[in-house]
CSV table of C-alpha atoms and ligand atoms in Angstrom, one decimal:
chain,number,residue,atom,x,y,z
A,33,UNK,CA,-14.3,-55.7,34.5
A,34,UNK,CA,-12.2,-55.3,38.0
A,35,UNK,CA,-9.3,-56.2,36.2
A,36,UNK,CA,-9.8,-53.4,33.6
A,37,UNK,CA,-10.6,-50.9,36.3
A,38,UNK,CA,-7.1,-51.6,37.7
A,39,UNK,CA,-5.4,-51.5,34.5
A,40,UNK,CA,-7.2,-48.3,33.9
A,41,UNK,CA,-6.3,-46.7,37.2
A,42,UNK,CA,-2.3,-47.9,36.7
A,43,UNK,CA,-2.5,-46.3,33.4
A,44,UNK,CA,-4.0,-43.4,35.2
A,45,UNK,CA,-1.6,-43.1,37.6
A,46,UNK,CA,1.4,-43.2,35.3
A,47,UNK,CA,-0.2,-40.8,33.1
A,48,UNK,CA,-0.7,-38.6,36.4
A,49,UNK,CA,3.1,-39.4,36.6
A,50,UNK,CA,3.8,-38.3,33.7
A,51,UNK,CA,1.9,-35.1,33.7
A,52,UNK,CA,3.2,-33.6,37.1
A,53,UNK,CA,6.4,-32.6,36.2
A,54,UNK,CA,4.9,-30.5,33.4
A,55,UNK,CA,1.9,-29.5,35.7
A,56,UNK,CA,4.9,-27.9,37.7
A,57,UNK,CA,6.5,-26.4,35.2
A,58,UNK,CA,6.1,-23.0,36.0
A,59,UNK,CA,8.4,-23.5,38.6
A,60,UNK,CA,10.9,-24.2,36.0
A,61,UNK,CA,10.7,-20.6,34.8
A,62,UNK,CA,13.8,-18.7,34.9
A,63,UNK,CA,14.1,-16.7,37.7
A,64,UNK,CA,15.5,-13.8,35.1
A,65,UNK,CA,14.2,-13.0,31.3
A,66,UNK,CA,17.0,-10.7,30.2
A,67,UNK,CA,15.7,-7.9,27.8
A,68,UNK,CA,17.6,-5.6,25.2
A,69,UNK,CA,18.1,-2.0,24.5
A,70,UNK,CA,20.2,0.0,22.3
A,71,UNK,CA,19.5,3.1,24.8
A,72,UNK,CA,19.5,4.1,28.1
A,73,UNK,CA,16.1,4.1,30.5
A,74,UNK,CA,15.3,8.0,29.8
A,75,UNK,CA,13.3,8.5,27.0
A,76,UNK,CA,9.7,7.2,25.9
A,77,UNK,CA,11.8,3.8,24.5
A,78,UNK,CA,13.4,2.9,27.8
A,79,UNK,CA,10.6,3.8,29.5
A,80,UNK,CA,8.7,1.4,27.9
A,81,UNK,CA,10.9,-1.6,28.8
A,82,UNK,CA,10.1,-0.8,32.8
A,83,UNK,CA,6.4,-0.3,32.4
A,84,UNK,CA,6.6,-3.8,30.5
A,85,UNK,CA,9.3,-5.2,32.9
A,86,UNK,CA,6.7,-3.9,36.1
A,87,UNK,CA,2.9,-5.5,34.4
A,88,UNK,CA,4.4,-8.2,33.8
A,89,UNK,CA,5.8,-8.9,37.3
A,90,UNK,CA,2.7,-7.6,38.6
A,91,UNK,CA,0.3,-9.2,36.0
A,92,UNK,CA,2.3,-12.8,36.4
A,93,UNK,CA,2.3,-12.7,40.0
A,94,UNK,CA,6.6,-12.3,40.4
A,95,UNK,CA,6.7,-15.9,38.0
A,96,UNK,CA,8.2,-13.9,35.2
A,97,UNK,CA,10.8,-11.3,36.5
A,98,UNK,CA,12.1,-9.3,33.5
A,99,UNK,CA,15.5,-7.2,33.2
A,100,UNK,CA,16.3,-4.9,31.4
A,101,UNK,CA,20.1,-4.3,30.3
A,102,UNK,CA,20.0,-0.6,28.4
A,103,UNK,CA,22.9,0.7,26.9
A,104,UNK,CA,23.8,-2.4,24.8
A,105,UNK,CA,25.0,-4.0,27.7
A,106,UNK,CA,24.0,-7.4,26.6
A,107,UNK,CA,25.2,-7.3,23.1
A,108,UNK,CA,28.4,-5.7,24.1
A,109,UNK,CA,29.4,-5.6,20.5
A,110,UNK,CA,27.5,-4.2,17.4
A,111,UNK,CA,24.2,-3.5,18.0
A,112,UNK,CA,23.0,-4.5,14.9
A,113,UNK,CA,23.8,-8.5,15.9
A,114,UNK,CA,20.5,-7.8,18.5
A,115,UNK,CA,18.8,-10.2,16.5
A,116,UNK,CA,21.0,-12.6,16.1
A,117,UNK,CA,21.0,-12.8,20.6
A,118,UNK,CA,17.8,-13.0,20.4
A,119,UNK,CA,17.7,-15.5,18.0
A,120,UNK,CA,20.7,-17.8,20.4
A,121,UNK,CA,18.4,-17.1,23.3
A,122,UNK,CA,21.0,-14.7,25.3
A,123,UNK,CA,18.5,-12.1,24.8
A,124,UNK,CA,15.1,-13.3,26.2
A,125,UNK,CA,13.5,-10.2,24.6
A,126,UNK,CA,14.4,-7.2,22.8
A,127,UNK,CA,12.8,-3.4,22.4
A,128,UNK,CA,14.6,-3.6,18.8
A,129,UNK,CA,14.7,-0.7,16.0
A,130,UNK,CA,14.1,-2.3,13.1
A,131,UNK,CA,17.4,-0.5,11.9
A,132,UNK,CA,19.5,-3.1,13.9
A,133,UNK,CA,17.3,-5.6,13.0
A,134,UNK,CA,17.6,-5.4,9.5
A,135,UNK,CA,20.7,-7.0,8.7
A,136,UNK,CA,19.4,-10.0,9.4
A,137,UNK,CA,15.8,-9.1,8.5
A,138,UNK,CA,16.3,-7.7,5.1
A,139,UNK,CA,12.2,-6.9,4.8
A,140,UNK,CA,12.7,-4.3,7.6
A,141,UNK,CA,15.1,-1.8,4.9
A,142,UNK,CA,11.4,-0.9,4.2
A,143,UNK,CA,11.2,1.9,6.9
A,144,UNK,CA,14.6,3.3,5.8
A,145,UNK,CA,13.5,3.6,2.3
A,146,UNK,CA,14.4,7.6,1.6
A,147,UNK,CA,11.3,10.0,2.0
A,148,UNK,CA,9.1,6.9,1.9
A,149,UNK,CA,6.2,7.4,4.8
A,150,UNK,CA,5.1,11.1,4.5
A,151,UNK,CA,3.7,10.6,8.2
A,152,UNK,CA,2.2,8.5,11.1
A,153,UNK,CA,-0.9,7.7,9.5
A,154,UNK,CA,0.6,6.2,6.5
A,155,UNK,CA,3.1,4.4,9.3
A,156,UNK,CA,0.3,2.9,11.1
A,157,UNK,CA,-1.6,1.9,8.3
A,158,UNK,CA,1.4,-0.2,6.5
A,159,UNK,CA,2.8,-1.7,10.2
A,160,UNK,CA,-1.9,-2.9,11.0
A,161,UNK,CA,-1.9,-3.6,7.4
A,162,UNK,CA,-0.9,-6.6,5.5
A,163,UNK,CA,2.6,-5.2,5.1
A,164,UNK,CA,3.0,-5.2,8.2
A,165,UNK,CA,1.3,-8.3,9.2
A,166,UNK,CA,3.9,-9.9,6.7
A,167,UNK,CA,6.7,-8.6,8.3
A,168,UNK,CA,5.8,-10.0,11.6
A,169,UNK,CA,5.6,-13.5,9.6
A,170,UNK,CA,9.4,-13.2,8.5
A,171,UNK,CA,10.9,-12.0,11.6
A,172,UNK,CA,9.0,-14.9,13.6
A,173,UNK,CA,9.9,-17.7,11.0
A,174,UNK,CA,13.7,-16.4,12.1
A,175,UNK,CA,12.9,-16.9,15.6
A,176,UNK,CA,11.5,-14.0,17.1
A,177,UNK,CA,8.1,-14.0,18.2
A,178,UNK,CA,7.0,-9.9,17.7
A,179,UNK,CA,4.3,-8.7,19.8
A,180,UNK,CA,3.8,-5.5,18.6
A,181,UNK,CA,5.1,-2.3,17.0
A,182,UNK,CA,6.3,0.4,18.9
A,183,UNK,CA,8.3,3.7,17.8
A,184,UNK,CA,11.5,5.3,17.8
A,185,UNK,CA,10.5,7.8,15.6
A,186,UNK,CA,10.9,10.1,12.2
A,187,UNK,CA,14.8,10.3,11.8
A,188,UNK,CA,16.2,14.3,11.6
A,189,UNK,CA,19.4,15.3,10.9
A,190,UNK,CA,22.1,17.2,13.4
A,191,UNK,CA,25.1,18.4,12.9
A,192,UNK,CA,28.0,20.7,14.5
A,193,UNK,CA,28.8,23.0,11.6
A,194,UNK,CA,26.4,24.4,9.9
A,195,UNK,CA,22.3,24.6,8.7
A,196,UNK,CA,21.5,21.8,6.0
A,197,UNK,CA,19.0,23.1,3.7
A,198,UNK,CA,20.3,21.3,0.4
A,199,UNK,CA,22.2,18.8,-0.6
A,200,UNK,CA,25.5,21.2,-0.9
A,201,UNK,CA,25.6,21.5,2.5
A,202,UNK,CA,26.5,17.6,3.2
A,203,UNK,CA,29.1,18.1,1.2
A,204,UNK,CA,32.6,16.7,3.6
A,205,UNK,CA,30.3,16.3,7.0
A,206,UNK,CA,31.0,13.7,8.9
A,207,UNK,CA,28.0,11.8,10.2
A,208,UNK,CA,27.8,9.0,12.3
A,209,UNK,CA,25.0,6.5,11.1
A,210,UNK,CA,24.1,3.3,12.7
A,211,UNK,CA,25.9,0.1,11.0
A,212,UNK,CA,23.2,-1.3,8.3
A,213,UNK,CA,24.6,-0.4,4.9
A,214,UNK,CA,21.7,1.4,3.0
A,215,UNK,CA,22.1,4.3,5.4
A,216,UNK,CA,25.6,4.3,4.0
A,217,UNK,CA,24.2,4.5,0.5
A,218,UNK,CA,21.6,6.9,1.7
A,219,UNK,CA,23.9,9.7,3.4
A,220,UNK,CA,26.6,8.8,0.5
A,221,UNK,CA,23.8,9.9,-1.7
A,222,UNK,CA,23.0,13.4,-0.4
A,223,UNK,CA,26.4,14.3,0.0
A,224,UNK,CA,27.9,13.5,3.1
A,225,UNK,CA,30.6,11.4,4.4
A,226,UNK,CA,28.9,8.7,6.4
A,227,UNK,CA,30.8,6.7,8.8
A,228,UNK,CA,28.8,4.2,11.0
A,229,UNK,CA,29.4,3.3,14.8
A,230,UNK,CA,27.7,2.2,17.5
A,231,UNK,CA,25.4,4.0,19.6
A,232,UNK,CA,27.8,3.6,22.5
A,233,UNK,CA,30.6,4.8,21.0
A,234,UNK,CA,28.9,7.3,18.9
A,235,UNK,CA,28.6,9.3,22.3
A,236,UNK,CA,32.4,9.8,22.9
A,237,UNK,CA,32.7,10.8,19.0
A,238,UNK,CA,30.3,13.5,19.6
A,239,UNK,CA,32.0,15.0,22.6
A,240,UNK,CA,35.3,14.7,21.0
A,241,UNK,CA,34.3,16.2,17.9
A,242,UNK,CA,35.3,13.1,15.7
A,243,UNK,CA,32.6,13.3,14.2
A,244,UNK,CA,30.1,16.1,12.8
A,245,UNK,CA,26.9,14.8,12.6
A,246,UNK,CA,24.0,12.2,13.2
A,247,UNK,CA,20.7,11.4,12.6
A,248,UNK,CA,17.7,10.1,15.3
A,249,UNK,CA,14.1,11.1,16.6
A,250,UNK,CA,13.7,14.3,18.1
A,251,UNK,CA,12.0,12.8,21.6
A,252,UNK,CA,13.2,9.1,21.6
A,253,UNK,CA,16.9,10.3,21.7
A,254,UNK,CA,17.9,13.5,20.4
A,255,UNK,CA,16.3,15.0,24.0
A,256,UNK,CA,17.0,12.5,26.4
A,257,UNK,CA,20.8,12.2,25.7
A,258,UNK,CA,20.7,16.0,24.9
A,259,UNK,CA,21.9,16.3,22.0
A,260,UNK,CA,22.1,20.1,21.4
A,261,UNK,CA,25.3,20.1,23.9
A,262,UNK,CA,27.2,19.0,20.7
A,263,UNK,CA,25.5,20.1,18.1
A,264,UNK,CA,23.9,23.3,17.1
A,265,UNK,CA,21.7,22.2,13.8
A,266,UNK,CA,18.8,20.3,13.2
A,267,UNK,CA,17.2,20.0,9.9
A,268,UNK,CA,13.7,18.9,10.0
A,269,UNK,CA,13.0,16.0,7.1
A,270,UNK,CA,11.6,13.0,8.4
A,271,UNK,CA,13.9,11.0,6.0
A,272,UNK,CA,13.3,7.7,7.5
A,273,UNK,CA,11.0,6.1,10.0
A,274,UNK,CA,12.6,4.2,12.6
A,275,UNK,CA,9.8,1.6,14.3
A,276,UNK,CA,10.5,-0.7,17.1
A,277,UNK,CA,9.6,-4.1,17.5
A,278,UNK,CA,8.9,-5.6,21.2
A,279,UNK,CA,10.3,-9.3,20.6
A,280,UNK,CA,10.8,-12.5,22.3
A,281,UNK,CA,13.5,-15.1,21.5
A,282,UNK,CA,11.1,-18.3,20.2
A,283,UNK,CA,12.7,-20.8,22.7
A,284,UNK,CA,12.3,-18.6,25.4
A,285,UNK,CA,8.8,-18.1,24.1
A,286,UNK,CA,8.2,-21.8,23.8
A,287,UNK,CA,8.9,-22.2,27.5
A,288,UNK,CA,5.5,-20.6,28.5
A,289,UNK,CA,2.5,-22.1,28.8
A,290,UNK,CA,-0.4,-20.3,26.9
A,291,UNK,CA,-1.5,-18.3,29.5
A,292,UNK,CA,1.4,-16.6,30.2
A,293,UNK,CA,2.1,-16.5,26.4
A,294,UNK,CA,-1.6,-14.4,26.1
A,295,UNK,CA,-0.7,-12.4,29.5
A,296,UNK,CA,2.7,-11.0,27.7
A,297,UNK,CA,1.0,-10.7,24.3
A,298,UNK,CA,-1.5,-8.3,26.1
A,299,UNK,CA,0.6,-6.5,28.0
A,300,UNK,CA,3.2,-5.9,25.5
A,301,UNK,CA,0.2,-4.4,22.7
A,302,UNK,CA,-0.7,-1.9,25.9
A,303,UNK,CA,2.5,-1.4,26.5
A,304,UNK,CA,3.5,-0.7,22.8
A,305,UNK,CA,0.5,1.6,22.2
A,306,UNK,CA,1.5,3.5,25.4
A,307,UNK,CA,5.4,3.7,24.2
A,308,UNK,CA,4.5,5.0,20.6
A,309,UNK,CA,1.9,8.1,22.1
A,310,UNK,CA,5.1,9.1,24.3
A,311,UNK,CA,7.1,8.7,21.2
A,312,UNK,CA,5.1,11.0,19.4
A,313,UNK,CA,4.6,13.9,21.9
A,314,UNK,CA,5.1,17.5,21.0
A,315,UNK,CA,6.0,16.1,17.3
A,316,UNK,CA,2.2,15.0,16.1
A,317,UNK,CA,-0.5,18.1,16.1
A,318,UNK,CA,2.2,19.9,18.5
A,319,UNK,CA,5.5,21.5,17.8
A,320,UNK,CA,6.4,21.2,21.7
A,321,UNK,CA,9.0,18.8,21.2
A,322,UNK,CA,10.8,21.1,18.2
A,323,UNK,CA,10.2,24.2,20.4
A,324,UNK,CA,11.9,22.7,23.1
A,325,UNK,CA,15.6,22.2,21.2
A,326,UNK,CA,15.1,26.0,19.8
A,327,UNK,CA,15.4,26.7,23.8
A,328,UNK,CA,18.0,24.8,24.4
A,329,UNK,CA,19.9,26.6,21.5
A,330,UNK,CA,19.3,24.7,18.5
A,331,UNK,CA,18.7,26.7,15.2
A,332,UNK,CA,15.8,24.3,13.0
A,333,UNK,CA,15.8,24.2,9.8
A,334,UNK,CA,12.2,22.9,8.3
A,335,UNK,CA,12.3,22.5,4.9
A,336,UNK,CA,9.8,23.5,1.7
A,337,UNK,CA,8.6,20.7,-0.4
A,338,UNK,CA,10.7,21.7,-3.0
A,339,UNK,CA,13.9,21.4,-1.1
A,340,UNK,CA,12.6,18.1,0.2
A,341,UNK,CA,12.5,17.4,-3.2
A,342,UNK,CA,16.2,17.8,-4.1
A,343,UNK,CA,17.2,15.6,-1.2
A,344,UNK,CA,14.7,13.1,-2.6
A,345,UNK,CA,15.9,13.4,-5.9
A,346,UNK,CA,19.6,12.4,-5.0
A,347,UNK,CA,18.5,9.3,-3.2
A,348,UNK,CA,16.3,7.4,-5.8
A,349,UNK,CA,19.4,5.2,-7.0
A,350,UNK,CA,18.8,3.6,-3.1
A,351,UNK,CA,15.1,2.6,-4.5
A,352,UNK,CA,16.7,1.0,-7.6
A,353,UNK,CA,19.8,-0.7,-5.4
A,354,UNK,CA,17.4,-1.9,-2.2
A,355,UNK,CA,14.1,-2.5,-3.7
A,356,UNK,CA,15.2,-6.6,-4.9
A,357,UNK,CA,16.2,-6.9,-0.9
A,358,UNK,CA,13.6,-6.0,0.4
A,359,UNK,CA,11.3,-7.4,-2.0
A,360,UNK,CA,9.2,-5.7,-4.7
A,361,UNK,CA,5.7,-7.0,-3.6
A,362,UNK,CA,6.1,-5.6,-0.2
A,363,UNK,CA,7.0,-2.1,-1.7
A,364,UNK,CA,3.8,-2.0,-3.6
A,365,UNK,CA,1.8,-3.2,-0.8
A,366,UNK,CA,2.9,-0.3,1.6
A,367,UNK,CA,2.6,1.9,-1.3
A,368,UNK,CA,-1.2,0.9,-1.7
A,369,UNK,CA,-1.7,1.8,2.0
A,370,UNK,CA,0.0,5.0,1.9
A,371,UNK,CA,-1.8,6.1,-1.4
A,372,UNK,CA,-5.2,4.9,0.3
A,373,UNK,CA,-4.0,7.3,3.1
A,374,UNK,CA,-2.8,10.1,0.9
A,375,UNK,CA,-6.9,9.8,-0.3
A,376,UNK,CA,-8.6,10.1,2.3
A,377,UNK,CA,-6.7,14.1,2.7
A,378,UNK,CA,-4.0,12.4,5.9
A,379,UNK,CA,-0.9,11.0,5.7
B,460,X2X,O1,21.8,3.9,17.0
B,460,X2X,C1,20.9,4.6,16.8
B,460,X2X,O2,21.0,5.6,16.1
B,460,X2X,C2,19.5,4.3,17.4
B,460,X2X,C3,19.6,4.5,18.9
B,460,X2X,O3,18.6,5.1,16.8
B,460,X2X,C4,19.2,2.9,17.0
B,460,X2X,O4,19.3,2.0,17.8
B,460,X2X,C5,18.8,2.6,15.6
């Protein structure tokens, strides 16, 4: 019996051995998670990254101290090899558009599909829904735990030369797009003479005149890198939803006990729902954010169904071409949730 109770009490020991490194493994955090942005801190996106940078400093008691390197600064490169970083573990996290992400996540072409999502509602439902739920699965079987869905925005058009109000009017513009190749195919489509570059350098070509045109959200980056100083013409068609995802590189993820893994699930999800109401101010039930570029000497150009209709017209062949990519299921499934939108009189 005595003997047992020493044998027991050596085994405990080692196992108490054993266990105290790990018990003291918070102390192994890093003392920097490094986080990446295709923009700079202005705007509801960067924005964003500090709030979630600050709760969870705050939240974790200083044990997980988040930076933030805007501007591309970590992928110094293209911006659409974000995931890949995130994916080797140079980027702890990422506020990603799914536009650089999809490259590497096929799935996520979904949101550039032409004329796709006639609105938020529609958006929300097919990122809460199973769609969305799917998407989630995919991009963490790659290696990136998402935590939730945030927003750069509907996708307008700008340009330096002229008001787009039909397809004619692409005709020899020069647009910078970002360097996923259906948006090639898209503006190829309509018209124009697309030509893609990074965000970074995209700047320079606008104030050199290099280039005509781009297309963004009016509030996540058309305002904060004011964008009217180059270019005089918007046109208002909400061609393309751009959501973000707030990810985390799956070793780094790994490396935190549960606790910590529920205190940066929470605070991203408040953080997210916080980012997408800024991304969405003065655009949804206002026209603040439109009114705004008219001051600052934009002309607008909204457009009537029907001439939304001839843009939509010329870009079907991208359905045909895309739809095997990003998978046929998936297409029907957000379709079901927009049509059960379009029903109940929103979308
Ligand atoms: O490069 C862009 O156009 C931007 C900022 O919207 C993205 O990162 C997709």
């Amino acid at each position: 019996m005595r003997r047992h109770g020493i044998i027991l009490s050596v085994l405990g020991a080692l196992a108490l051995a054993w266990t105290l490194p790990w018990a003291g493994e918070a102390a192994t955090y890093k003392p920097e998670y490094k986080t990446s942005l295709v923009v700079g801190p202005t705007g509801p996106w960067g924005e964003a990254a500090a709030r979630f940078a600050d709760l969870v400093k705050e939240r974790s008691g200083g044990k997980i101290n988040i930076k933030n390197y805007f501007a591309g600064q970590l992928f110094a490169g293209r911006q659409t090899n974000e995931f890949l970083l995130l994916r080797q573990g140079v980027a702890d996290f990422a506020w990603g558009s799914t536009i650089n992400w999809s490259p590497q996540v096929k799935e996520l072409n979904l949101f550039s599909l032409p004329f796709f999502f006639p609105g938020y509602d529609a958006l929300d439902a097919v990122e809460n829904g199973s769609a969305g739920k799917r998407i989630f699965k995919i991009v963490e079987e790659k290696g990136v735990i998402p935590l939730c869905w945030g927003e750069n925005g509907f996708r307008e058009v700008t340009n330096s030369k002229r008001p787009i109000q039909k397809p004619g009017d692409m005709e020899g513009l020069k647009l910078r797009v970002v360097g996923s190749p259906i948006f090639i195919d898209i503006f190829k489509a309509v018209g124009a003479n697309p030509v893609s570059m990074n965000w970074a350098e995209a700047q320079t070509a606008f104030q050199q005149g290099t280039v005509d045109g781009q297309e963004n959200p009016i509030v996540s980056v058309i305002m904060p890198y004011k964008l009217w100083q180059t270019q005089k013409h918007i046109t208002l068609w909400k061609y393309a939803i751009d959501p973000l995802i707030l990810g985390v590189s799956k070793t780094t993820w790994d490396s935190f006990d549960a606790s910590d893994q529920a205190l940066l699930r929470k605070a991203g999800e408040e953080t997210c729902a916080w980012q997408k109401k800024g991304a969405r101010e003065g655009l949804q039930g206002s026209t603040a954010a439109v009114d705004n570029l008219a001051k600052n000497g934009m002309t607008v150009v909204s457009l009537t169904p029907k001439e939304l209709e001839a843009f939509k017209q010329k870009t079907l062949g991208v359905y045909t071409k895309w739809g095997q990519d990003i998978g046929p299921d998936l297409i029907a499934d957000a379709e079901r949730e927009i049509a059960k939108i379009a029903k109940a009189g929103k979308r």
